[in-house]
Amino acid sequence: ESLKQKTEWKECNLVVVEKYRDGKRQDRWIGARYGRRRDFEQQVVRRAGLRMGQMKAAKVAFVADGEKTNWEIQKNNFPASIGILDFYHASEHLGDLCKLFAEEQQGSRRYQRWYDLLLAGEALQVIAEQKECLKEISDKDSGWKQINYFKNNLQRMAYDEYLAAGLPIGSGL
């Protein structure tokens, strides 16, 4: 019904729920919905999470991009889950920050270093180095925007721990 409503812009929300046992995927459910986030949240909770048995699961990982409303869905509906910032989105933000360096090579070197540090679980070190580099970038406001993205998601970037526990670090299939 929401597709019949007159509008110029529609948000499409997507969810993928996977069930694993002994490290092997047992089941996958994929859903998408245009329209209000509240309706999407109901779909995630009722149709996906509950049907896939998240209430009985020993461990639940909630992987999402840095959008604040995604973490509200986690907090309100999956409070015991492990919140993980999608690594692809984190690396995109790294790239956006590194494009602000005056020298392209320096940006490329920083990107690779910070990418490796994030995978090693050193997000706090990455943030500290990003702050130190602010004087070397062309647009300080854009730089701070990217740094704040990492600061706001710091508790969701223990990628080394997630990987060691066999958890996904990406939301893409």
CSV table of N, CA and C in Angstrom, one decimal:
chain,number,residue,atom,x,y,z
A,1,GLU,N,0.8,-1.2,0.0
A,1,GLU,CA,0.0,0.0,0.0
A,1,GLU,C,0.9,1.3,0.0
A,2,SER,N,2.0,1.2,0.7
A,2,SER,CA,2.8,2.4,0.8
A,2,SER,C,3.3,2.8,-0.6
A,3,LEU,N,3.5,1.9,-1.5
A,3,LEU,CA,4.0,2.3,-2.9
A,3,LEU,C,2.9,3.1,-3.7
A,4,LYS,N,1.7,2.9,-3.3
A,4,LYS,CA,0.6,3.7,-4.0
A,4,LYS,C,0.5,5.1,-3.5
A,5,GLN,N,1.1,5.4,-2.4
A,5,GLN,CA,1.0,6.8,-1.9
A,5,GLN,C,1.8,7.7,-2.7
A,6,LYS,N,1.3,8.9,-2.9
A,6,LYS,CA,2.0,9.9,-3.7
A,6,LYS,C,3.2,10.5,-2.9
A,7,THR,N,4.3,10.4,-3.5
A,7,THR,CA,5.5,11.0,-2.8
A,7,THR,C,6.6,11.1,-3.9
A,8,GLU,N,7.6,11.9,-3.6
A,8,GLU,CA,8.7,12.1,-4.5
A,8,GLU,C,9.9,11.3,-4.0
A,9,TRP,N,9.9,10.8,-2.8
A,9,TRP,CA,11.1,10.1,-2.2
A,9,TRP,C,10.5,9.0,-1.3
A,10,LYS,N,11.1,7.8,-1.5
A,10,LYS,CA,10.7,6.7,-0.6
A,10,LYS,C,12.0,6.1,-0.1
A,11,GLU,N,11.9,5.8,1.2
A,11,GLU,CA,13.0,5.1,1.8
A,11,GLU,C,12.8,3.6,1.8
A,12,CYS,N,13.7,2.8,1.4
A,12,CYS,CA,13.6,1.4,1.4
A,12,CYS,C,14.5,0.8,2.5
A,13,ASN,N,13.9,0.2,3.4
A,13,ASN,CA,14.7,-0.5,4.5
A,13,ASN,C,14.8,-2.0,4.2
A,14,LEU,N,16.0,-2.5,4.5
A,14,LEU,CA,16.3,-3.9,4.2
A,14,LEU,C,16.8,-4.6,5.4
A,15,VAL,N,16.3,-5.8,5.6
A,15,VAL,CA,16.8,-6.7,6.7
A,15,VAL,C,17.2,-8.0,6.2
A,16,VAL,N,18.3,-8.6,6.7
A,16,VAL,CA,18.7,-10.0,6.4
A,16,VAL,C,18.9,-10.6,7.8
A,17,VAL,N,18.2,-11.7,8.0
A,17,VAL,CA,18.3,-12.4,9.3
A,17,VAL,C,18.8,-13.8,8.9
A,18,GLU,N,19.9,-14.2,9.6
A,18,GLU,CA,20.5,-15.5,9.3
A,18,GLU,C,20.6,-16.2,10.6
A,19,LYS,N,20.3,-17.5,10.6
A,19,LYS,CA,20.4,-18.4,11.7
A,19,LYS,C,21.6,-19.3,11.5
A,20,TYR,N,22.5,-19.4,12.5
A,20,TYR,CA,23.7,-20.3,12.4
A,20,TYR,C,23.6,-21.3,13.6
A,21,ARG,N,24.2,-22.5,13.3
A,21,ARG,CA,24.4,-23.5,14.3
A,21,ARG,C,25.7,-24.1,14.0
A,22,ASP,N,26.6,-24.1,15.0
A,22,ASP,CA,28.0,-24.6,14.9
A,22,ASP,C,28.7,-24.0,13.7
A,23,GLY,N,28.5,-22.7,13.5
A,23,GLY,CA,29.3,-22.0,12.5
A,23,GLY,C,28.7,-22.2,11.1
A,24,LYS,N,27.6,-22.9,10.9
A,24,LYS,CA,27.0,-23.1,9.6
A,24,LYS,C,25.7,-22.5,9.5
A,25,ARG,N,25.4,-21.8,8.4
A,25,ARG,CA,24.1,-21.1,8.3
A,25,ARG,C,23.0,-22.2,8.1
A,26,GLN,N,22.0,-22.1,8.9
A,26,GLN,CA,20.9,-23.0,8.9
A,26,GLN,C,19.7,-22.4,8.1
A,27,ASP,N,19.6,-21.1,8.1
A,27,ASP,CA,18.4,-20.5,7.5
A,27,ASP,C,18.7,-19.0,7.2
A,28,ARG,N,18.0,-18.4,6.3
A,28,ARG,CA,18.1,-17.0,6.0
A,28,ARG,C,16.8,-16.4,5.6
A,29,TRP,N,16.5,-15.3,6.1
A,29,TRP,CA,15.2,-14.5,5.8
A,29,TRP,C,15.6,-13.1,5.3
A,30,ILE,N,15.1,-12.7,4.2
A,30,ILE,CA,15.4,-11.4,3.7
A,30,ILE,C,14.1,-10.6,3.5
A,31,GLY,N,14.0,-9.4,4.0
A,31,GLY,CA,12.8,-8.6,3.8
A,31,GLY,C,13.2,-7.2,3.5
A,32,ALA,N,12.3,-6.5,2.8
A,32,ALA,CA,12.5,-5.1,2.5
A,32,ALA,C,11.1,-4.4,2.6
A,33,ARG,N,11.1,-3.1,2.9
A,33,ARG,CA,9.9,-2.4,3.1
A,33,ARG,C,10.1,-0.9,2.7
A,34,TYR,N,9.2,-0.4,1.9
A,34,TYR,CA,9.2,1.0,1.7
A,34,TYR,C,8.3,1.6,2.7
A,35,GLY,N,8.6,2.8,3.1
A,35,GLY,CA,7.7,3.5,4.0
A,35,GLY,C,8.3,3.9,5.3
A,36,ARG,N,7.4,4.0,6.3
A,36,ARG,CA,7.9,4.5,7.6
A,36,ARG,C,8.7,3.5,8.3
A,37,ARG,N,9.7,4.0,9.1
A,37,ARG,CA,10.6,3.1,9.8
A,37,ARG,C,9.9,2.3,10.9
A,38,ARG,N,8.9,2.9,11.4
A,38,ARG,CA,8.1,2.2,12.5
A,38,ARG,C,7.5,0.9,11.9
A,39,ASP,N,7.0,1.0,10.7
A,39,ASP,CA,6.5,-0.2,10.0
A,39,ASP,C,7.6,-1.3,9.7
A,40,PHE,N,8.7,-0.8,9.3
A,40,PHE,CA,9.9,-1.6,9.1
A,40,PHE,C,10.3,-2.3,10.4
A,41,GLU,N,10.3,-1.6,11.5
A,41,GLU,CA,10.7,-2.1,12.8
A,41,GLU,C,9.8,-3.3,13.2
A,42,GLN,N,8.5,-3.1,12.9
A,42,GLN,CA,7.5,-4.2,13.2
A,42,GLN,C,7.8,-5.4,12.4
A,43,GLN,N,8.2,-5.2,11.1
A,43,GLN,CA,8.5,-6.3,10.3
A,43,GLN,C,9.8,-7.0,10.8
A,44,VAL,N,10.8,-6.3,11.2
A,44,VAL,CA,12.0,-6.9,11.7
A,44,VAL,C,11.7,-7.7,12.9
A,45,VAL,N,11.0,-7.1,13.8
A,45,VAL,CA,10.7,-7.8,15.1
A,45,VAL,C,9.8,-9.0,14.9
A,46,ARG,N,8.7,-8.8,14.3
A,46,ARG,CA,7.6,-9.8,14.2
A,46,ARG,C,7.9,-10.9,13.2
A,47,ARG,N,8.2,-10.4,12.0
A,47,ARG,CA,8.4,-11.4,10.9
A,47,ARG,C,9.7,-12.0,10.9
A,48,ALA,N,10.7,-11.3,11.2
A,48,ALA,CA,12.1,-11.8,11.0
A,48,ALA,C,12.6,-12.4,12.3
A,49,GLY,N,12.8,-11.5,13.3
A,49,GLY,CA,13.5,-12.0,14.5
A,49,GLY,C,12.8,-13.1,15.2
A,50,LEU,N,11.5,-12.9,15.4
A,50,LEU,CA,10.7,-13.9,16.2
A,50,LEU,C,10.6,-15.3,15.4
A,51,ARG,N,10.3,-15.2,14.1
A,51,ARG,CA,10.2,-16.4,13.3
A,51,ARG,C,11.5,-17.2,13.2
A,52,MET,N,12.6,-16.4,13.2
A,52,MET,CA,13.9,-17.1,13.1
A,52,MET,C,14.5,-17.5,14.5
A,53,GLY,N,13.7,-17.3,15.5
A,53,GLY,CA,14.1,-17.8,16.9
A,53,GLY,C,15.1,-17.0,17.6
A,54,GLN,N,15.1,-15.7,17.4
A,54,GLN,CA,16.1,-14.8,18.1
A,54,GLN,C,15.9,-14.8,19.6
A,55,MET,N,14.7,-15.1,20.1
A,55,MET,CA,14.5,-15.1,21.5
A,55,MET,C,15.1,-16.3,22.2
A,56,LYS,N,15.4,-17.3,21.4
A,56,LYS,CA,16.0,-18.6,22.0
A,56,LYS,C,17.5,-18.7,21.7
A,57,ALA,N,18.0,-17.8,20.9
A,57,ALA,CA,19.4,-17.9,20.4
A,57,ALA,C,20.3,-17.6,21.6
A,58,ALA,N,21.4,-18.3,21.6
A,58,ALA,CA,22.5,-18.1,22.6
A,58,ALA,C,23.2,-16.8,22.3
A,59,LYS,N,23.3,-16.4,21.1
A,59,LYS,CA,24.0,-15.2,20.7
A,59,LYS,C,23.3,-14.6,19.5
A,60,VAL,N,23.1,-13.2,19.6
A,60,VAL,CA,22.5,-12.5,18.5
A,60,VAL,C,23.4,-11.3,18.1
A,61,ALA,N,23.8,-11.3,16.8
A,61,ALA,CA,24.6,-10.1,16.3
A,61,ALA,C,23.6,-9.2,15.5
A,62,PHE,N,23.7,-7.9,15.7
A,62,PHE,CA,22.9,-6.9,15.0
A,62,PHE,C,23.9,-6.1,14.3
A,63,VAL,N,24.0,-6.3,12.9
A,63,VAL,CA,25.0,-5.6,12.1
A,63,VAL,C,24.2,-4.5,11.3
A,64,ALA,N,24.7,-3.3,11.4
A,64,ALA,CA,24.0,-2.2,10.7
A,64,ALA,C,25.0,-1.1,10.3
A,65,ASP,N,24.5,-0.2,9.4
A,65,ASP,CA,25.4,1.0,9.2
A,65,ASP,C,25.3,2.0,10.4
A,66,GLY,N,25.8,3.1,10.3
A,66,GLY,CA,25.9,4.0,11.4
A,66,GLY,C,24.6,4.8,11.6
A,67,GLU,N,23.6,4.6,10.9
A,67,GLU,CA,22.3,5.3,11.1
A,67,GLU,C,21.8,5.2,12.5
A,68,LYS,N,21.5,6.3,13.2
A,68,LYS,CA,21.1,6.3,14.6
A,68,LYS,C,19.9,5.5,14.8
A,69,THR,N,18.9,5.5,13.8
A,69,THR,CA,17.6,4.8,14.0
A,69,THR,C,17.8,3.3,14.0
A,70,ASN,N,18.9,2.8,13.3
A,70,ASN,CA,19.1,1.4,13.4
A,70,ASN,C,19.5,0.9,14.8
A,71,TRP,N,20.3,1.7,15.4
A,71,TRP,CA,20.7,1.4,16.8
A,71,TRP,C,19.6,1.5,17.8
A,72,GLU,N,18.6,2.4,17.5
A,72,GLU,CA,17.4,2.5,18.3
A,72,GLU,C,16.6,1.2,18.1
A,73,ILE,N,16.5,0.7,16.9
A,73,ILE,CA,15.8,-0.6,16.7
A,73,ILE,C,16.5,-1.7,17.5
A,74,GLN,N,17.8,-1.7,17.5
A,74,GLN,CA,18.6,-2.7,18.3
A,74,GLN,C,18.2,-2.6,19.7
A,75,LYS,N,18.4,-1.4,20.3
A,75,LYS,CA,18.2,-1.1,21.7
A,75,LYS,C,16.7,-1.5,22.1
A,76,ASN,N,15.8,-1.2,21.3
A,76,ASN,CA,14.4,-1.4,21.7
A,76,ASN,C,13.9,-2.8,21.5
A,77,ASN,N,14.5,-3.5,20.6
A,77,ASN,CA,14.0,-4.9,20.2
A,77,ASN,C,14.9,-6.0,20.4
A,78,PHE,N,16.2,-5.7,20.4
A,78,PHE,CA,17.2,-6.8,20.5
A,78,PHE,C,18.3,-6.3,21.5
A,79,PRO,N,17.9,-5.9,22.8
A,79,PRO,CA,18.8,-5.3,23.7
A,79,PRO,C,20.0,-6.2,24.1
A,80,ALA,N,19.8,-7.5,24.0
A,80,ALA,CA,20.9,-8.4,24.4
A,80,ALA,C,21.8,-8.7,23.3
A,81,SER,N,21.5,-8.2,22.1
A,81,SER,CA,22.4,-8.5,20.9
A,81,SER,C,23.7,-7.7,20.9
A,82,ILE,N,24.6,-8.2,20.1
A,82,ILE,CA,25.9,-7.6,20.0
A,82,ILE,C,25.8,-6.6,18.8
A,83,GLY,N,25.9,-5.3,19.0
A,83,GLY,CA,25.8,-4.3,18.0
A,83,GLY,C,27.1,-4.2,17.2
A,84,ILE,N,27.1,-4.4,15.9
A,84,ILE,CA,28.3,-4.3,15.1
A,84,ILE,C,28.1,-3.3,14.0
A,85,LEU,N,29.0,-2.4,13.9
A,85,LEU,CA,29.0,-1.4,12.8
A,85,LEU,C,29.5,-2.1,11.5
A,86,ASP,N,28.7,-2.1,10.5
A,86,ASP,CA,29.0,-2.7,9.2
A,86,ASP,C,30.4,-2.2,8.8
A,87,PHE,N,31.3,-3.1,8.6
A,87,PHE,CA,32.7,-2.8,8.3
A,87,PHE,C,32.8,-2.0,6.9
A,88,TYR,N,32.0,-2.4,6.0
A,88,TYR,CA,32.0,-1.8,4.7
A,88,TYR,C,31.7,-0.3,4.8
A,89,HIS,N,30.7,0.0,5.6
A,89,HIS,CA,30.3,1.4,5.9
A,89,HIS,C,31.4,2.2,6.6
A,90,ALA,N,32.0,1.5,7.6
A,90,ALA,CA,33.2,2.1,8.3
A,90,ALA,C,34.3,2.4,7.3
A,91,SER,N,34.6,1.5,6.4
A,91,SER,CA,35.7,1.7,5.4
A,91,SER,C,35.3,2.8,4.4
A,92,GLU,N,34.0,3.0,4.1
A,92,GLU,CA,33.6,4.1,3.3
A,92,GLU,C,33.9,5.4,3.9
A,93,HIS,N,33.6,5.5,5.2
A,93,HIS,CA,33.9,6.7,6.0
A,93,HIS,C,35.4,7.0,6.1
A,94,LEU,N,36.1,5.9,6.2
A,94,LEU,CA,37.6,6.1,6.2
A,94,LEU,C,38.0,6.7,4.9
A,95,GLY,N,37.5,6.2,3.8
A,95,GLY,CA,37.8,6.7,2.5
A,95,GLY,C,37.4,8.2,2.3
A,96,ASP,N,36.2,8.5,2.8
A,96,ASP,CA,35.8,9.9,2.7
A,96,ASP,C,36.7,10.9,3.5
A,97,LEU,N,37.2,10.4,4.6
A,97,LEU,CA,38.2,11.2,5.4
A,97,LEU,C,39.5,11.3,4.7
A,98,CYS,N,40.0,10.2,4.1
A,98,CYS,CA,41.3,10.2,3.5
A,98,CYS,C,41.3,11.0,2.2
A,99,LYS,N,40.2,11.2,1.6
A,99,LYS,CA,40.1,12.0,0.4
A,99,LYS,C,40.3,13.5,0.7
A,100,LEU,N,40.2,13.9,1.9
A,100,LEU,CA,40.4,15.2,2.3
A,100,LEU,C,41.9,15.6,2.5
A,101,PHE,N,42.8,14.7,2.4
A,101,PHE,CA,44.2,15.0,2.5
A,101,PHE,C,44.7,15.7,1.3
A,102,ALA,N,45.5,16.7,1.4
A,102,ALA,CA,46.1,17.5,0.3
A,102,ALA,C,46.8,16.6,-0.7
A,103,GLU,N,47.6,15.7,-0.1
A,103,GLU,CA,48.4,14.8,-0.9
A,103,GLU,C,47.7,13.4,-1.0
A,104,GLU,N,47.4,13.0,-2.2
A,104,GLU,CA,46.6,11.8,-2.5
A,104,GLU,C,47.4,10.5,-1.9
A,105,GLN,N,48.7,10.5,-2.0
A,105,GLN,CA,49.5,9.3,-1.5
A,105,GLN,C,49.4,9.2,0.0
A,106,GLN,N,49.4,10.4,0.6
A,106,GLN,CA,49.3,10.4,2.1
A,106,GLN,C,47.9,9.9,2.5
A,107,GLY,N,46.9,10.3,1.8
A,107,GLY,CA,45.5,9.8,2.1
A,107,GLY,C,45.4,8.3,1.9
A,108,SER,N,46.1,7.8,0.8
A,108,SER,CA,46.1,6.3,0.6
A,108,SER,C,46.8,5.6,1.6
A,109,ARG,N,47.9,6.1,2.1
A,109,ARG,CA,48.7,5.4,3.2
A,109,ARG,C,47.9,5.4,4.5
A,110,ARG,N,47.3,6.5,4.8
A,110,ARG,CA,46.4,6.6,6.0
A,110,ARG,C,45.3,5.6,5.9
A,111,TYR,N,44.6,5.6,4.8
A,111,TYR,CA,43.5,4.7,4.6
A,111,TYR,C,43.9,3.3,4.9
A,112,GLN,N,45.0,2.8,4.3
A,112,GLN,CA,45.4,1.4,4.5
A,112,GLN,C,45.8,1.1,5.9
A,113,ARG,N,46.5,2.1,6.6
A,113,ARG,CA,46.8,1.9,8.0
A,113,ARG,C,45.6,1.8,8.9
A,114,TRP,N,44.7,2.8,8.7
A,114,TRP,CA,43.5,2.8,9.5
A,114,TRP,C,42.6,1.6,9.2
A,115,TYR,N,42.5,1.2,8.0
A,115,TYR,CA,41.7,0.0,7.6
A,115,TYR,C,42.2,-1.2,8.4
A,116,ASP,N,43.5,-1.4,8.4
A,116,ASP,CA,44.2,-2.5,9.1
A,116,ASP,C,44.0,-2.4,10.6
A,117,LEU,N,44.1,-1.2,11.1
A,117,LEU,CA,43.9,-1.0,12.6
A,117,LEU,C,42.5,-1.3,13.0
A,118,LEU,N,41.5,-0.9,12.2
A,118,LEU,CA,40.1,-1.2,12.5
A,118,LEU,C,39.9,-2.7,12.6
A,119,LEU,N,40.4,-3.5,11.6
A,119,LEU,CA,40.3,-4.9,11.6
A,119,LEU,C,41.0,-5.5,12.8
A,120,ALA,N,42.0,-4.9,13.3
A,120,ALA,CA,42.8,-5.4,14.4
A,120,ALA,C,42.1,-5.0,15.8
A,121,GLY,N,41.0,-4.3,15.7
A,121,GLY,CA,40.3,-3.9,16.9
A,121,GLY,C,40.8,-2.6,17.5
A,122,GLU,N,41.6,-1.8,16.8
A,122,GLU,CA,42.2,-0.7,17.3
A,122,GLU,C,41.5,0.6,16.9
A,123,ALA,N,40.2,0.7,17.1
A,123,ALA,CA,39.4,1.8,16.7
A,123,ALA,C,39.7,3.1,17.4
A,124,LEU,N,40.0,2.9,18.7
A,124,LEU,CA,40.4,4.1,19.5
A,124,LEU,C,41.7,4.7,19.0
A,125,GLN,N,42.7,3.9,18.6
A,125,GLN,CA,43.9,4.4,18.0
A,125,GLN,C,43.6,5.1,16.7
A,126,VAL,N,42.7,4.6,15.9
A,126,VAL,CA,42.4,5.2,14.6
A,126,VAL,C,41.8,6.6,14.9
A,127,ILE,N,40.9,6.7,15.8
A,127,ILE,CA,40.3,8.0,16.2
A,127,ILE,C,41.4,9.0,16.6
A,128,ALA,N,42.3,8.5,17.5
A,128,ALA,CA,43.4,9.4,17.9
A,128,ALA,C,44.2,9.9,16.8
A,129,GLU,N,44.6,9.0,15.9
A,129,GLU,CA,45.4,9.4,14.7
A,129,GLU,C,44.6,10.4,13.8
A,130,GLN,N,43.3,10.1,13.6
A,130,GLN,CA,42.5,11.0,12.8
A,130,GLN,C,42.5,12.4,13.3
A,131,LYS,N,42.3,12.5,14.6
A,131,LYS,CA,42.3,13.9,15.3
A,131,LYS,C,43.7,14.6,15.0
A,132,GLU,N,44.8,13.8,15.1
A,132,GLU,CA,46.1,14.4,14.9
A,132,GLU,C,46.3,14.9,13.5
A,133,CYS,N,45.6,14.2,12.6
A,133,CYS,CA,45.8,14.6,11.1
A,133,CYS,C,44.9,15.7,10.7
A,134,LEU,N,44.0,16.2,11.5
A,134,LEU,CA,43.1,17.3,11.1
A,134,LEU,C,43.8,18.5,10.5
A,135,LYS,N,45.0,18.8,11.0
A,135,LYS,CA,45.7,19.9,10.5
A,135,LYS,C,46.2,19.7,9.0
A,136,GLU,N,46.2,18.5,8.6
A,136,GLU,CA,46.7,18.2,7.2
A,136,GLU,C,45.6,18.0,6.2
A,137,ILE,N,44.3,18.2,6.6
A,137,ILE,CA,43.3,18.0,5.6
A,137,ILE,C,42.7,19.3,5.2
A,138,SER,N,42.0,19.3,4.0
A,138,SER,CA,41.5,20.5,3.4
A,138,SER,C,40.2,21.1,4.0
A,139,ASP,N,39.4,20.2,4.6
A,139,ASP,CA,38.1,20.7,5.1
A,139,ASP,C,37.9,20.1,6.5
A,140,LYS,N,38.2,21.0,7.5
A,140,LYS,CA,38.1,20.5,8.9
A,140,LYS,C,36.7,20.1,9.3
A,141,ASP,N,35.7,20.8,8.9
A,141,ASP,CA,34.3,20.5,9.2
A,141,ASP,C,33.9,19.1,8.7
A,142,SER,N,34.3,18.8,7.5
A,142,SER,CA,34.1,17.4,7.0
A,142,SER,C,34.9,16.4,7.7
A,143,GLY,N,36.1,16.8,8.1
A,143,GLY,CA,37.0,15.9,8.8
A,143,GLY,C,36.3,15.5,10.2
A,144,TRP,N,35.9,16.5,10.9
A,144,TRP,CA,35.2,16.3,12.2
A,144,TRP,C,34.0,15.4,12.0
A,145,LYS,N,33.2,15.6,10.9
A,145,LYS,CA,32.0,14.8,10.7
A,145,LYS,C,32.4,13.3,10.6
A,146,GLN,N,33.5,13.0,9.9
A,146,GLN,CA,33.9,11.6,9.8
A,146,GLN,C,34.4,11.1,11.1
A,147,ILE,N,35.2,11.9,11.8
A,147,ILE,CA,35.8,11.5,13.1
A,147,ILE,C,34.6,11.2,14.1
A,148,ASN,N,33.6,12.0,14.1
A,148,ASN,CA,32.4,11.8,14.9
A,148,ASN,C,31.7,10.6,14.6
A,149,TYR,N,31.7,10.2,13.3
A,149,TYR,CA,31.0,8.9,12.9
A,149,TYR,C,31.7,7.8,13.7
A,150,PHE,N,33.1,7.8,13.7
A,150,PHE,CA,33.8,6.7,14.4
A,150,PHE,C,33.6,6.8,15.9
A,151,LYS,N,33.7,8.0,16.4
A,151,LYS,CA,33.5,8.2,17.9
A,151,LYS,C,32.1,7.7,18.3
A,152,ASN,N,31.1,8.0,17.5
A,152,ASN,CA,29.7,7.6,17.9
A,152,ASN,C,29.5,6.1,17.8
A,153,ASN,N,30.3,5.4,17.0
A,153,ASN,CA,30.2,4.0,16.8
A,153,ASN,C,31.3,3.2,17.5
A,154,LEU,N,32.1,3.8,18.3
A,154,LEU,CA,33.3,3.2,18.9
A,154,LEU,C,33.0,1.8,19.5
A,155,GLN,N,31.9,1.7,20.3
A,155,GLN,CA,31.6,0.4,21.0
A,155,GLN,C,31.2,-0.7,20.0
A,156,ARG,N,31.0,-0.4,18.7
A,156,ARG,CA,30.5,-1.3,17.8
A,156,ARG,C,31.6,-1.7,16.8
A,157,MET,N,32.9,-1.4,17.1
A,157,MET,CA,33.9,-1.7,16.1
A,157,MET,C,35.0,-2.6,16.7
A,158,ALA,N,34.7,-3.6,17.5
A,158,ALA,CA,35.7,-4.5,18.0
A,158,ALA,C,35.8,-5.7,17.0
A,159,TYR,N,36.2,-5.3,15.8
A,159,TYR,CA,36.2,-6.3,14.7
A,159,TYR,C,37.0,-7.5,15.0
A,160,ASP,N,38.1,-7.4,15.6
A,160,ASP,CA,39.0,-8.5,15.9
A,160,ASP,C,38.2,-9.5,16.8
A,161,GLU,N,37.5,-9.0,17.8
A,161,GLU,CA,36.7,-9.9,18.7
A,161,GLU,C,35.6,-10.6,17.9
A,162,TYR,N,34.9,-9.8,17.1
A,162,TYR,CA,33.8,-10.3,16.3
A,162,TYR,C,34.2,-11.5,15.4
A,163,LEU,N,35.3,-11.2,14.7
A,163,LEU,CA,35.9,-12.2,13.8
A,163,LEU,C,36.3,-13.5,14.5
A,164,ALA,N,37.0,-13.3,15.7
A,164,ALA,CA,37.4,-14.4,16.5
A,164,ALA,C,36.2,-15.2,17.0
A,165,ALA,N,35.1,-14.6,17.2
A,165,ALA,CA,33.9,-15.3,17.7
A,165,ALA,C,33.1,-15.8,16.6
A,166,GLY,N,33.5,-15.6,15.3
A,166,GLY,CA,32.8,-16.2,14.2
A,166,GLY,C,31.6,-15.3,13.8
A,167,LEU,N,31.5,-14.1,14.3
A,167,LEU,CA,30.4,-13.2,14.0
A,167,LEU,C,30.7,-12.4,12.7
A,168,PRO,N,29.6,-12.0,12.0
A,168,PRO,CA,29.8,-11.3,10.7
A,168,PRO,C,30.2,-9.8,11.1
A,169,ILE,N,30.9,-9.2,10.2
A,169,ILE,CA,31.2,-7.8,10.4
A,169,ILE,C,30.7,-6.9,9.2
A,170,GLY,N,29.9,-7.6,8.4
A,170,GLY,CA,29.3,-6.9,7.2
A,170,GLY,C,27.9,-7.3,7.1
A,171,SER,N,27.1,-6.3,6.6
A,171,SER,CA,25.6,-6.6,6.5
A,171,SER,C,25.3,-7.1,5.1
A,172,GLY,N,26.2,-7.0,4.2
A,172,GLY,CA,25.9,-7.4,2.8
A,172,GLY,C,26.0,-9.0,2.7
A,173,LEU,N,25.2,-9.5,1.8
A,173,LEU,CA,25.3,-11.0,1.6
A,173,LEU,C,26.6,-11.4,1.0
